[in-house]
Amino acid sequence: MKARVTVTLKSGVLDPQGKAIEGALRSLGIDGVAAVRQGKVFDIELDGGDRAKVEALLKQAADKLLANTVIENYHVEVLG
Amino acid sequence: MKARVTVTLKSGVLDPQGKAIEGALRSLGIDGVAAVRQGKVFDIELDGGDRAKVEALLKQAADKLLANTVIENYHVEVLG
Amino acid sequence: MKAAVLVFPGINRERDMARTLRLTSGREPAMVWHTEHDLPAGTDLVVVPGGFSYGDYLRCGAIAARSPVMDAVRKFAAGGGLVLGVCNGFQILCESGLLPGVLMRNENLRFICRDVFLKVERSDTPFTRGYNAGQVVRVPVAHGEGNYIADGETIARLEGDGRVIFRYCGPDGMIDPDWNHNGALNAIAGIVNDGGNVLGMMPHPENHVEADIGSTDGRGLFAGLAEALKKAA
Amino acid sequence: MLANDVKITPELVAEHGLKPDEYQRILDLIGREPTLTELGIFSAMWNEHCSYKSSKVHLRGLPTKAPWVIQGPGENAGVIDIGDGLACVFKMESHNHPSYIEPYQGAATGVGGILRDVFTMGARPIACLNALSFGAPEHPKTRHLVSGVVAGIGGYGNSFGVPTVAGSVRFHKRYDGNILVNAMAVGLAETDKIFYAAASGVGMPIVYLGSKTGRDGIHGASMASAEFDDNSEEKRPTVQVGDPFSEKLLLEACLEIMAKDCVIAIQDMGAAGLTSSATEMGAKGNLGVTLDLDKVPCREEGMSAYEMMLSESQERMLMVLKPDKEKEAEAIFRKWGLDFAVVGETTPSMRFIVKHHGQVMVDLPIKELGDSAPEYKRPFVSLEKPAPIDAGAIEPPGSIADALERLVATPDLCSKRWVWEQYDHIIGGNTVQRPGGDAAVVRVLDGPKGLALTTDVTPRYCEANPFEGGKQAVAECWRNLTAVGATPLAITDNLNFGNPERPEIMGQFVGCVRGIAEACKALDFPVVSGNVSLYNETNGKAILPTPSIGGVGVIADFKKSASLAFKKEGEAILVVGETTGWLGQSIYLREICAREEGAPPPVDLIEERENGEFVRSLILDGAATAAHDLSDGGLLVALAEMAMASGIGAKLDAAPDDIPGHAYWFGEDQARYIVTVPAQAVELVMARARKASVLVSRIGTTGGAAVAIDGQRALAVPDLNERSEGWLPGYMAGRD
Ligand SMILES: Nc1ncnc2c1ncn2[C@@H]1O[C@H](COP(=O)(O)OP(=O)(O)O)[C@@H](O)[C@H]1O
Ligand SMILES: [Mg+2]
């Protein structure tokens, strides 16, 4: 079973990375970029096939490890 | 207009971070994790509303900067 | 030796590098700002120093590799000019396509600052003529992403062509996973391009050029370069 | 006209951490109800963190002057003259609560903040240090906190490009719910090019520089002074995110415009951001300030005046520029890609006025805002001091060797390599003595001068006897600088305590401060900067009193500095100072006997000074080949450290008959050092000691591959090393 956990910064939290990338895109001549926020994805392969169980497991993983819930949100998607 | 560029490691490329997270998940007692690969997402806000144009622009941005195409794949998704 | 040291926003070892170039060649290098389109006339060595260009925020060295000055460096290298990239400089050279491969997070995912031992694989390059082949030198590393990786074909080519110049080793010169602090493939610490005129390396020879501060093991690289360039001139 | 949109209720006042009488003080001061923004401003300016309201009266007792002090406490950082037209600028500051809530960002922004304090004064940072106190290793959060804090300190300093050269790490259950993260930064400037916060001249442009303002850390300053409870994890969004890249640009841009003589006054935006920086510049210069918030560069939309005034977004500065240099300064900031905006001006009115969307949101008397902050003489009691313990009544270990084996692998005494290898400690190319010794030594410019740097405190001594503990912290700091051959010059202090509203905590505070003052006076070692962190409690349980002392010393020729590693086989090992076998409050008692009891070792400051001066003279004239001060773990732990650092063993005489063996080897008598000298020099050194009335005794000889006490099992140096090096990595990897 495959799943993807996407971790993004909460809105309002400073994103130095996004800011630097924004600037770099502009100086590369890529116009029209108003804002960039950088996040992470984790592509995870799991043994076992119970969708609901896997989802619960990954929420736990995100809470405990993959996301820093003080400043980040996450989203779990089981791809089957 | 909003878009998301997702950058993932090509298969075959070693991912020390993913490997470490794999181990960490196991030691947290999260069972059944067979493999983890870490990637990045860029949430981008753009001025201008031509979907096709925005898509082309972002492909260019990914090719030029956001992805290192030697080791990474990317995927552009215009969310409207 | 007319060295040019590139300065990108966020670079932080440019002063260390400039001091070392001055100490070892007797000549003050030119500091070149990233927005420049040309290198100073007469430049015979380009140095891309260490640091955190652009905070290393996207991928290490990625943003700096796309600065205007790097076009000038590419041209300079294509003409056979000598280019040395150290630490972030190595990462920038890889990102700019001047060297193959990438530098990933250290295997233990932590930043590591310590002295390491390097085996000098060849002494017949302008960068290593100050050393003997097989010599072991002690120099510091200070990086979070120095784990060199490339695809199998590239590694085979690098090894086949003798383009691996420095390797992490034990004090006795043995290549041993215990002494490969960042997990680099084949313990690779430094490589050259196929022309042999562009060197990228993770360790900091510029921080070991004085007996009272660390050691003098890094001197050979700079002294050798100065000599090579004197001969060429 | 003041826009008084929100009714100020007692609940709102309480939420702002202001007591009813403090609110009354505000009403009396301004003669009307404050606006919400004004209330926010008062709460930020009058909280403990900014106003020092509980500590001020006691801090006045600290000695702050010496001929070499250029700037004592009161500016962003202290400044001392180190000769040759150079000044050393330094300060230590805590980021305790933010680091508990978000260890990486909390610690990182702590480093960012203290670096800003130093370069605001015109100094280029040349070194960082840190003093860390974590909970018990077995506490479920400790590992996560250690990992995050260390990565955060490294993450910021490494990227910014300053070497982190020394520090301390301790573990104790009393920090379980409230860790301490104290960061110190040290910079260099020319003595005649120091920059200060006081504005001067009316109608001068006030310029905002650096990163944009977001809603980061609003109430951050208040949080730093609020006692923790179990709900504290709910306060998370107030955590700021650090951006070392922007700060590095800010550093370069600031130093560049300072060199071009553009700056009249400068103040960084730290706690209470725009509010405290703007009012301080005005108040110190006897001027009013008017700010127009419509000009403030913002990262988020729709920020209110309240939010902008209290935001603690990092990497920002406020400056008063010379009007004719404004364009030049702006060009420099643009070159570095930083925001630059004129956001206000100085006025003759002595009022602090803030406008937003054309409305006056704040109109307050600028001087009184800071000067009228409440000041408390809080009641304090001194608890009864524990009596000294008779060493003879303390059970001996199975064997001295067993005890040493255990001690070198205890959390407090083991090697901290796992920590400092994550810090770039060599960038700059000036680190003469790296972490792992008594004090770091950093070359000044191209030499030959060097600076010695260290942080010290022994909290268990402070708890048992605050006055003696305060003295000891200063003395140990002085001793560590001396042990590398430096002349100690001045300190910064970071006073971490519990809730000052409890008389017994206030008693600890007062006792420690008095002890610090006494030692500073006796050792000519003034306090030039510092920071107070109170309310370090969880559910009413206070931390151990922890006044971290950061010391700076100077050595004329860095090449003469001594290190603790044995240099050669066959050299004589000498102990300087008197050994009585003091086991009260010792590490031995705690780790081997599981008792935290007794009086801590007293510090005789005259002896401290005499012994130190003697050791320094041995180092500087080349007589001593290695030197190490004695502290936690006493004589045998120190000897083991010298052996481990070198790989050379030691052959040691048996303990004298009149002191129990374990008390002799592990007692923590103060004012002591170990030095090694070539065997043939012993006579001469002994003669010098007699002349200086300093007690010196020979206890053994270097050599062999083991630490071997006559009549005891010998301990191979590599085994000791393995134990000492093994504990922390093993613990962090989850093997415990
Ligand atoms: N957090 C830290 N950062 C940098 N260096 C550290 C840290 N903790 C400990 N060290 C280094 O480890 C060594 C031992 O620390 P400590 O036992 O506190 O020394 P001492 O008792 O001599 O003050 C010192 O060199 C110190 O600088
Ligand atoms: Mg010491």
PDB file of N, CA, C and O and ligand atoms in Angstrom, chain D residues 128-132 150 153 164-170 412-417 419-420 423 434-440 453-457 476 480 564 628-632 641, ligand 1:
ATOM      1  N   CYS D 128      30.507  32.127  19.621  1.00  0.00           N
ATOM      2  CA  CYS D 128      29.301  31.894  20.398  1.00  0.00           C
ATOM      3  C   CYS D 128      29.583  30.827  21.444  1.00  0.00           C
ATOM      4  O   CYS D 128      30.435  29.950  21.227  1.00  0.00           O
ATOM      5  N   LEU D 129      28.853  30.908  22.546  1.00  0.00           N
ATOM      6  CA  LEU D 129      28.895  29.870  23.575  1.00  0.00           C
ATOM      7  C   LEU D 129      27.459  29.576  23.988  1.00  0.00           C
ATOM      8  O   LEU D 129      26.557  30.350  23.663  1.00  0.00           O
ATOM      9  N   ASN D 130      27.276  28.480  24.717  1.00  0.00           N
ATOM     10  CA  ASN D 130      25.936  28.225  25.220  1.00  0.00           C
ATOM     11  C   ASN D 130      25.997  27.401  26.487  1.00  0.00           C
ATOM     12  O   ASN D 130      26.900  26.605  26.690  1.00  0.00           O
ATOM     13  N   ALA D 131      25.029  27.639  27.356  1.00  0.00           N
ATOM     14  CA  ALA D 131      24.925  26.887  28.610  1.00  0.00           C
ATOM     15  C   ALA D 131      23.540  26.264  28.632  1.00  0.00           C
ATOM     16  O   ALA D 131      22.542  26.980  28.611  1.00  0.00           O
ATOM     17  N   LEU D 132      23.513  24.925  28.643  1.00  0.00           N
ATOM     18  CA  LEU D 132      22.249  24.210  28.485  1.00  0.00           C
ATOM     19  C   LEU D 132      21.968  23.354  29.717  1.00  0.00           C
ATOM     20  O   LEU D 132      22.844  22.635  30.198  1.00  0.00           O
ATOM     21  N   VAL D 150      20.167  21.388  20.366  1.00  0.00           N
ATOM     22  CA  VAL D 150      21.522  21.355  19.821  1.00  0.00           C
ATOM     23  C   VAL D 150      21.481  21.614  18.307  1.00  0.00           C
ATOM     24  O   VAL D 150      22.270  22.401  17.767  1.00  0.00           O
ATOM     25  N   ILE D 153      20.798  25.399  17.784  1.00  0.00           N
ATOM     26  CA  ILE D 153      21.958  26.267  18.042  1.00  0.00           C
ATOM     27  C   ILE D 153      22.937  26.150  16.879  1.00  0.00           C
ATOM     28  O   ILE D 153      23.413  27.144  16.332  1.00  0.00           O
ATOM     29  N   THR D 164      30.966  28.268  17.238  1.00  0.00           N
ATOM     30  CA  THR D 164      30.456  28.028  18.586  1.00  0.00           C
ATOM     31  C   THR D 164      31.524  27.228  19.307  1.00  0.00           C
ATOM     32  O   THR D 164      31.766  26.073  18.972  1.00  0.00           O
ATOM     33  N   VAL D 165      32.206  27.870  20.245  1.00  0.00           N
ATOM     34  CA  VAL D 165      33.476  27.326  20.717  1.00  0.00           C
ATOM     35  C   VAL D 165      33.448  26.715  22.103  1.00  0.00           C
ATOM     36  O   VAL D 165      34.393  26.043  22.499  1.00  0.00           O
ATOM     37  N   ALA D 166      32.425  26.958  22.868  1.00  0.00           N
ATOM     38  CA  ALA D 166      32.405  26.401  24.218  1.00  0.00           C
ATOM     39  C   ALA D 166      31.005  26.455  24.781  1.00  0.00           C
ATOM     40  O   ALA D 166      30.110  27.059  24.202  1.00  0.00           O
ATOM     41  N   GLY D 167      30.842  25.838  25.914  1.00  0.00           N
ATOM     42  CA  GLY D 167      29.537  25.839  26.556  1.00  0.00           C
ATOM     43  C   GLY D 167      29.492  24.810  27.645  1.00  0.00           C
ATOM     44  O   GLY D 167      30.520  24.295  28.094  1.00  0.00           O
ATOM     45  N   SER D 168      28.298  24.504  28.090  1.00  0.00           N
ATOM     46  CA  SER D 168      28.137  23.464  29.097  1.00  0.00           C
ATOM     47  C   SER D 168      26.777  22.805  28.924  1.00  0.00           C
ATOM     48  O   SER D 168      25.842  23.434  28.431  1.00  0.00           O
ATOM     49  N   VAL D 169      26.704  21.541  29.290  1.00  0.00           N
ATOM     50  CA  VAL D 169      25.467  20.778  29.199  1.00  0.00           C
ATOM     51  C   VAL D 169      25.286  20.037  30.510  1.00  0.00           C
ATOM     52  O   VAL D 169      26.212  19.369  30.964  1.00  0.00           O
ATOM     53  N   ARG D 170      24.136  20.192  31.148  1.00  0.00           N
ATOM     54  CA  ARG D 170      23.890  19.403  32.360  1.00  0.00           C
ATOM     55  C   ARG D 170      22.494  18.812  32.302  1.00  0.00           C
ATOM     56  O   ARG D 170      21.641  19.256  31.541  1.00  0.00           O
ATOM     57  N   ASP D 412      26.541  14.253  33.447  1.00  0.00           N
ATOM     58  CA  ASP D 412      27.151  15.568  33.619  1.00  0.00           C
ATOM     59  C   ASP D 412      28.648  15.579  33.350  1.00  0.00           C
ATOM     60  O   ASP D 412      29.198  16.600  32.958  1.00  0.00           O
ATOM     61  N   LEU D 413      29.325  14.459  33.579  1.00  0.00           N
ATOM     62  CA  LEU D 413      30.781  14.466  33.435  1.00  0.00           C
ATOM     63  C   LEU D 413      31.256  13.899  32.099  1.00  0.00           C
ATOM     64  O   LEU D 413      32.403  14.094  31.714  1.00  0.00           O
ATOM     65  N   CYS D 414      30.402  13.216  31.369  1.00  0.00           N
ATOM     66  CA  CYS D 414      30.859  12.553  30.142  1.00  0.00           C
ATOM     67  C   CYS D 414      31.222  13.581  29.067  1.00  0.00           C
ATOM     68  O   CYS D 414      30.906  14.762  29.182  1.00  0.00           O
ATOM     69  N   SER D 415      31.875  13.120  28.030  1.00  0.00           N
ATOM     70  CA  SER D 415      32.253  13.993  26.916  1.00  0.00           C
ATOM     71  C   SER D 415      31.009  14.533  26.226  1.00  0.00           C
ATOM     72  O   SER D 415      30.050  13.806  25.991  1.00  0.00           O
ATOM     73  N   LYS D 416      31.047  15.817  25.870  1.00  0.00           N
ATOM     74  CA  LYS D 416      29.922  16.434  25.170  1.00  0.00           C
ATOM     75  C   LYS D 416      30.207  16.554  23.673  1.00  0.00           C
ATOM     76  O   LYS D 416      29.614  17.380  22.982  1.00  0.00           O
ATOM     77  N   ARG D 417      31.104  15.730  23.182  1.00  0.00           N
ATOM     78  CA  ARG D 417      31.472  15.780  21.769  1.00  0.00           C
ATOM     79  C   ARG D 417      30.247  15.689  20.848  1.00  0.00           C
ATOM     80  O   ARG D 417      30.154  16.385  19.847  1.00  0.00           O
ATOM     81  N   VAL D 419      27.538  16.900  21.190  1.00  0.00           N
ATOM     82  CA  VAL D 419      26.951  18.243  21.077  1.00  0.00           C
ATOM     83  C   VAL D 419      27.819  19.136  20.210  1.00  0.00           C
ATOM     84  O   VAL D 419      27.384  19.663  19.188  1.00  0.00           O
ATOM     85  N   TRP D 420      29.069  19.308  20.609  1.00  0.00           N
ATOM     86  CA  TRP D 420      29.838  20.358  19.929  1.00  0.00           C
ATOM     87  C   TRP D 420      30.320  19.981  18.542  1.00  0.00           C
ATOM     88  O   TRP D 420      30.711  20.854  17.769  1.00  0.00           O
ATOM     89  N   TYR D 423      28.295  21.808  16.078  1.00  0.00           N
ATOM     90  CA  TYR D 423      28.551  23.233  15.917  1.00  0.00           C
ATOM     91  C   TYR D 423      29.822  23.408  15.099  1.00  0.00           C
ATOM     92  O   TYR D 423      30.838  22.798  15.392  1.00  0.00           O
ATOM     93  N   ARG D 434      39.823  24.405  20.924  1.00  0.00           N
ATOM     94  CA  ARG D 434      38.471  24.006  20.557  1.00  0.00           C
ATOM     95  C   ARG D 434      37.688  23.545  21.777  1.00  0.00           C
ATOM     96  O   ARG D 434      38.261  23.417  22.854  1.00  0.00           O
ATOM     97  N   PRO D 435      36.398  23.252  21.616  1.00  0.00           N
ATOM     98  CA  PRO D 435      35.626  22.750  22.758  1.00  0.00           C
ATOM     99  C   PRO D 435      36.294  21.507  23.348  1.00  0.00           C
ATOM    100  O   PRO D 435      36.972  20.769  22.636  1.00  0.00           O
ATOM    101  N   GLY D 436      36.080  21.287  24.624  1.00  0.00           N
ATOM    102  CA  GLY D 436      36.650  20.122  25.277  1.00  0.00           C
ATOM    103  C   GLY D 436      37.682  20.483  26.319  1.00  0.00           C
ATOM    104  O   GLY D 436      38.095  19.643  27.107  1.00  0.00           O
ATOM    105  N   GLY D 437      38.091  21.735  26.349  1.00  0.00           N
ATOM    106  CA  GLY D 437      39.068  22.148  27.361  1.00  0.00           C
ATOM    107  C   GLY D 437      38.401  22.994  28.425  1.00  0.00           C
ATOM    108  O   GLY D 437      37.180  22.995  28.563  1.00  0.00           O
ATOM    109  N   ASP D 438      39.208  23.711  29.214  1.00  0.00           N
ATOM    110  CA  ASP D 438      38.645  24.530  30.283  1.00  0.00           C
ATOM    111  C   ASP D 438      37.958  25.774  29.730  1.00  0.00           C
ATOM    112  O   ASP D 438      36.870  26.124  30.149  1.00  0.00           O
ATOM    113  N   ALA D 439      38.641  26.460  28.828  1.00  0.00           N
ATOM    114  CA  ALA D 439      38.042  27.607  28.162  1.00  0.00           C
ATOM    115  C   ALA D 439      38.473  27.535  26.708  1.00  0.00           C
ATOM    116  O   ALA D 439      39.537  27.014  26.400  1.00  0.00           O
ATOM    117  N   ALA D 440      37.631  28.028  25.813  1.00  0.00           N
ATOM    118  CA  ALA D 440      38.060  28.108  24.422  1.00  0.00           C
ATOM    119  C   ALA D 440      39.001  29.293  24.291  1.00  0.00           C
ATOM    120  O   ALA D 440      38.910  30.263  25.044  1.00  0.00           O
ATOM    121  N   LEU D 453      37.333  32.142  26.539  1.00  0.00           N
ATOM    122  CA  LEU D 453      35.889  32.236  26.741  1.00  0.00           C
ATOM    123  C   LEU D 453      35.366  30.976  27.418  1.00  0.00           C
ATOM    124  O   LEU D 453      35.766  29.863  27.084  1.00  0.00           O
ATOM    125  N   THR D 454      34.447  31.163  28.360  1.00  0.00           N
ATOM    126  CA  THR D 454      33.864  30.006  29.035  1.00  0.00           C
ATOM    127  C   THR D 454      32.513  30.368  29.659  1.00  0.00           C
ATOM    128  O   THR D 454      32.228  31.546  29.856  1.00  0.00           O
ATOM    129  N   THR D 455      31.688  29.367  29.932  1.00  0.00           N
ATOM    130  CA  THR D 455      30.484  29.583  30.740  1.00  0.00           C
ATOM    131  C   THR D 455      30.480  28.571  31.881  1.00  0.00           C
ATOM    132  O   THR D 455      30.856  27.417  31.677  1.00  0.00           O
ATOM    133  N   ASP D 456      30.071  28.996  33.046  1.00  0.00           N
ATOM    134  CA  ASP D 456      30.097  28.110  34.215  1.00  0.00           C
ATOM    135  C   ASP D 456      29.019  28.436  35.228  1.00  0.00           C
ATOM    136  O   ASP D 456      28.616  29.586  35.366  1.00  0.00           O
ATOM    137  N   VAL D 457      28.604  27.439  35.971  1.00  0.00           N
ATOM    138  CA  VAL D 457      27.802  27.557  37.185  1.00  0.00           C
ATOM    139  C   VAL D 457      27.612  26.137  37.723  1.00  0.00           C
ATOM    140  O   VAL D 457      27.621  25.176  36.962  1.00  0.00           O
ATOM    141  N   GLU D 476      34.675  29.735  39.464  1.00  0.00           N
ATOM    142  CA  GLU D 476      34.990  28.662  38.518  1.00  0.00           C
ATOM    143  C   GLU D 476      35.215  29.226  37.123  1.00  0.00           C
ATOM    144  O   GLU D 476      36.079  28.768  36.376  1.00  0.00           O
ATOM    145  N   ASN D 480      38.626  28.788  35.069  1.00  0.00           N
ATOM    146  CA  ASN D 480      38.728  28.188  33.738  1.00  0.00           C
ATOM    147  C   ASN D 480      39.498  29.091  32.776  1.00  0.00           C
ATOM    148  O   ASN D 480      40.262  28.613  31.930  1.00  0.00           O
ATOM    149  N   LEU D 564      44.611  21.189  28.514  1.00  0.00           N
ATOM    150  CA  LEU D 564      44.597  20.238  29.615  1.00  0.00           C
ATOM    151  C   LEU D 564      45.266  18.901  29.282  1.00  0.00           C
ATOM    152  O   LEU D 564      45.558  18.113  30.180  1.00  0.00           O
ATOM    153  N   HIS D 628      44.833  22.352  34.180  1.00  0.00           N
ATOM    154  CA  HIS D 628      43.411  22.031  34.211  1.00  0.00           C
ATOM    155  C   HIS D 628      42.898  22.467  35.579  1.00  0.00           C
ATOM    156  O   HIS D 628      43.558  22.212  36.583  1.00  0.00           O
ATOM    157  N   ASP D 629      41.734  23.105  35.595  1.00  0.00           N
ATOM    158  CA  ASP D 629      41.181  23.453  36.900  1.00  0.00           C
ATOM    159  C   ASP D 629      40.408  22.264  37.446  1.00  0.00           C
ATOM    160  O   ASP D 629      39.998  21.386  36.703  1.00  0.00           O
ATOM    161  N   LEU D 630      40.204  22.254  38.760  1.00  0.00           N
ATOM    162  CA  LEU D 630      39.446  21.167  39.374  1.00  0.00           C
ATOM    163  C   LEU D 630      38.034  21.654  39.671  1.00  0.00           C
ATOM    164  O   LEU D 630      37.850  22.710  40.252  1.00  0.00           O
ATOM    165  N   SER D 631      37.053  20.882  39.232  1.00  0.00           N
ATOM    166  CA  SER D 631      35.671  21.244  39.545  1.00  0.00           C
ATOM    167  C   SER D 631      34.891  19.958  39.775  1.00  0.00           C
ATOM    168  O   SER D 631      35.314  19.115  40.566  1.00  0.00           O
ATOM    169  N   ASP D 632      33.765  19.778  39.071  1.00  0.00           N
ATOM    170  CA  ASP D 632      32.930  18.589  39.249  1.00  0.00           C
ATOM    171  C   ASP D 632      33.762  17.308  39.204  1.00  0.00           C
ATOM    172  O   ASP D 632      34.465  17.061  38.232  1.00  0.00           O
ATOM    173  N   GLU D 641      40.506  13.281  32.739  1.00  0.00           N
ATOM    174  CA  GLU D 641      40.259  14.138  31.570  1.00  0.00           C
ATOM    175  C   GLU D 641      41.561  14.503  30.870  1.00  0.00           C
ATOM    176  O   GLU D 641      41.647  14.545  29.644  1.00  0.00           O
TER     177      GLU D 641
HETATM  178  N1  LIG E   1      26.890  23.120  24.780  1.00  0.00           N
HETATM  179  C1  LIG E   1      28.207  23.115  24.527  1.00  0.00           C
HETATM  180  N2  LIG E   1      28.678  23.797  23.479  1.00  0.00           N
HETATM  181  C2  LIG E   1      30.002  23.822  23.228  1.00  0.00           C
HETATM  182  N3  LIG E   1      30.913  23.227  23.993  1.00  0.00           N
HETATM  183  C3  LIG E   1      30.504  22.550  25.052  1.00  0.00           C
HETATM  184  C4  LIG E   1      29.134  22.449  25.359  1.00  0.00           C
HETATM  185  N4  LIG E   1      29.011  21.706  26.475  1.00  0.00           N
HETATM  186  C5  LIG E   1      30.255  21.373  26.855  1.00  0.00           C
HETATM  187  N5  LIG E   1      31.158  21.885  25.990  1.00  0.00           N
HETATM  188  C6  LIG E   1      32.597  21.806  26.127  1.00  0.00           C
HETATM  189  O1  LIG E   1      32.964  20.641  26.830  1.00  0.00           O
HETATM  190  C7  LIG E   1      33.991  20.930  27.775  1.00  0.00           C
HETATM  191  C8  LIG E   1      33.632  20.457  29.155  1.00  0.00           C
HETATM  192  O2  LIG E   1      32.579  21.238  29.676  1.00  0.00           O
HETATM  193  P1  LIG E   1      32.472  21.455  31.227  1.00  0.00           P
HETATM  194  O3  LIG E   1      32.473  20.135  31.912  1.00  0.00           O
HETATM  195  O4  LIG E   1      31.320  22.369  31.506  1.00  0.00           O
HETATM  196  O5  LIG E   1      33.865  22.177  31.467  1.00  0.00           O
HETATM  197  P2  LIG E   1      34.383  22.948  32.770  1.00  0.00           P
HETATM  198  O6  LIG E   1      33.983  22.143  33.947  1.00  0.00           O
HETATM  199  O7  LIG E   1      35.860  23.027  32.567  1.00  0.00           O
HETATM  200  O8  LIG E   1      33.724  24.273  32.695  1.00  0.00           O
HETATM  201  C9  LIG E   1      34.255  22.427  27.672  1.00  0.00           C
HETATM  202  O9  LIG E   1      35.326  22.625  26.786  1.00  0.00           O
HETATM  203  C10 LIG E   1      33.047  22.968  27.024  1.00  0.00           C
HETATM  204  O10 LIG E   1      33.343  24.128  26.290  1.00  0.00           O
END
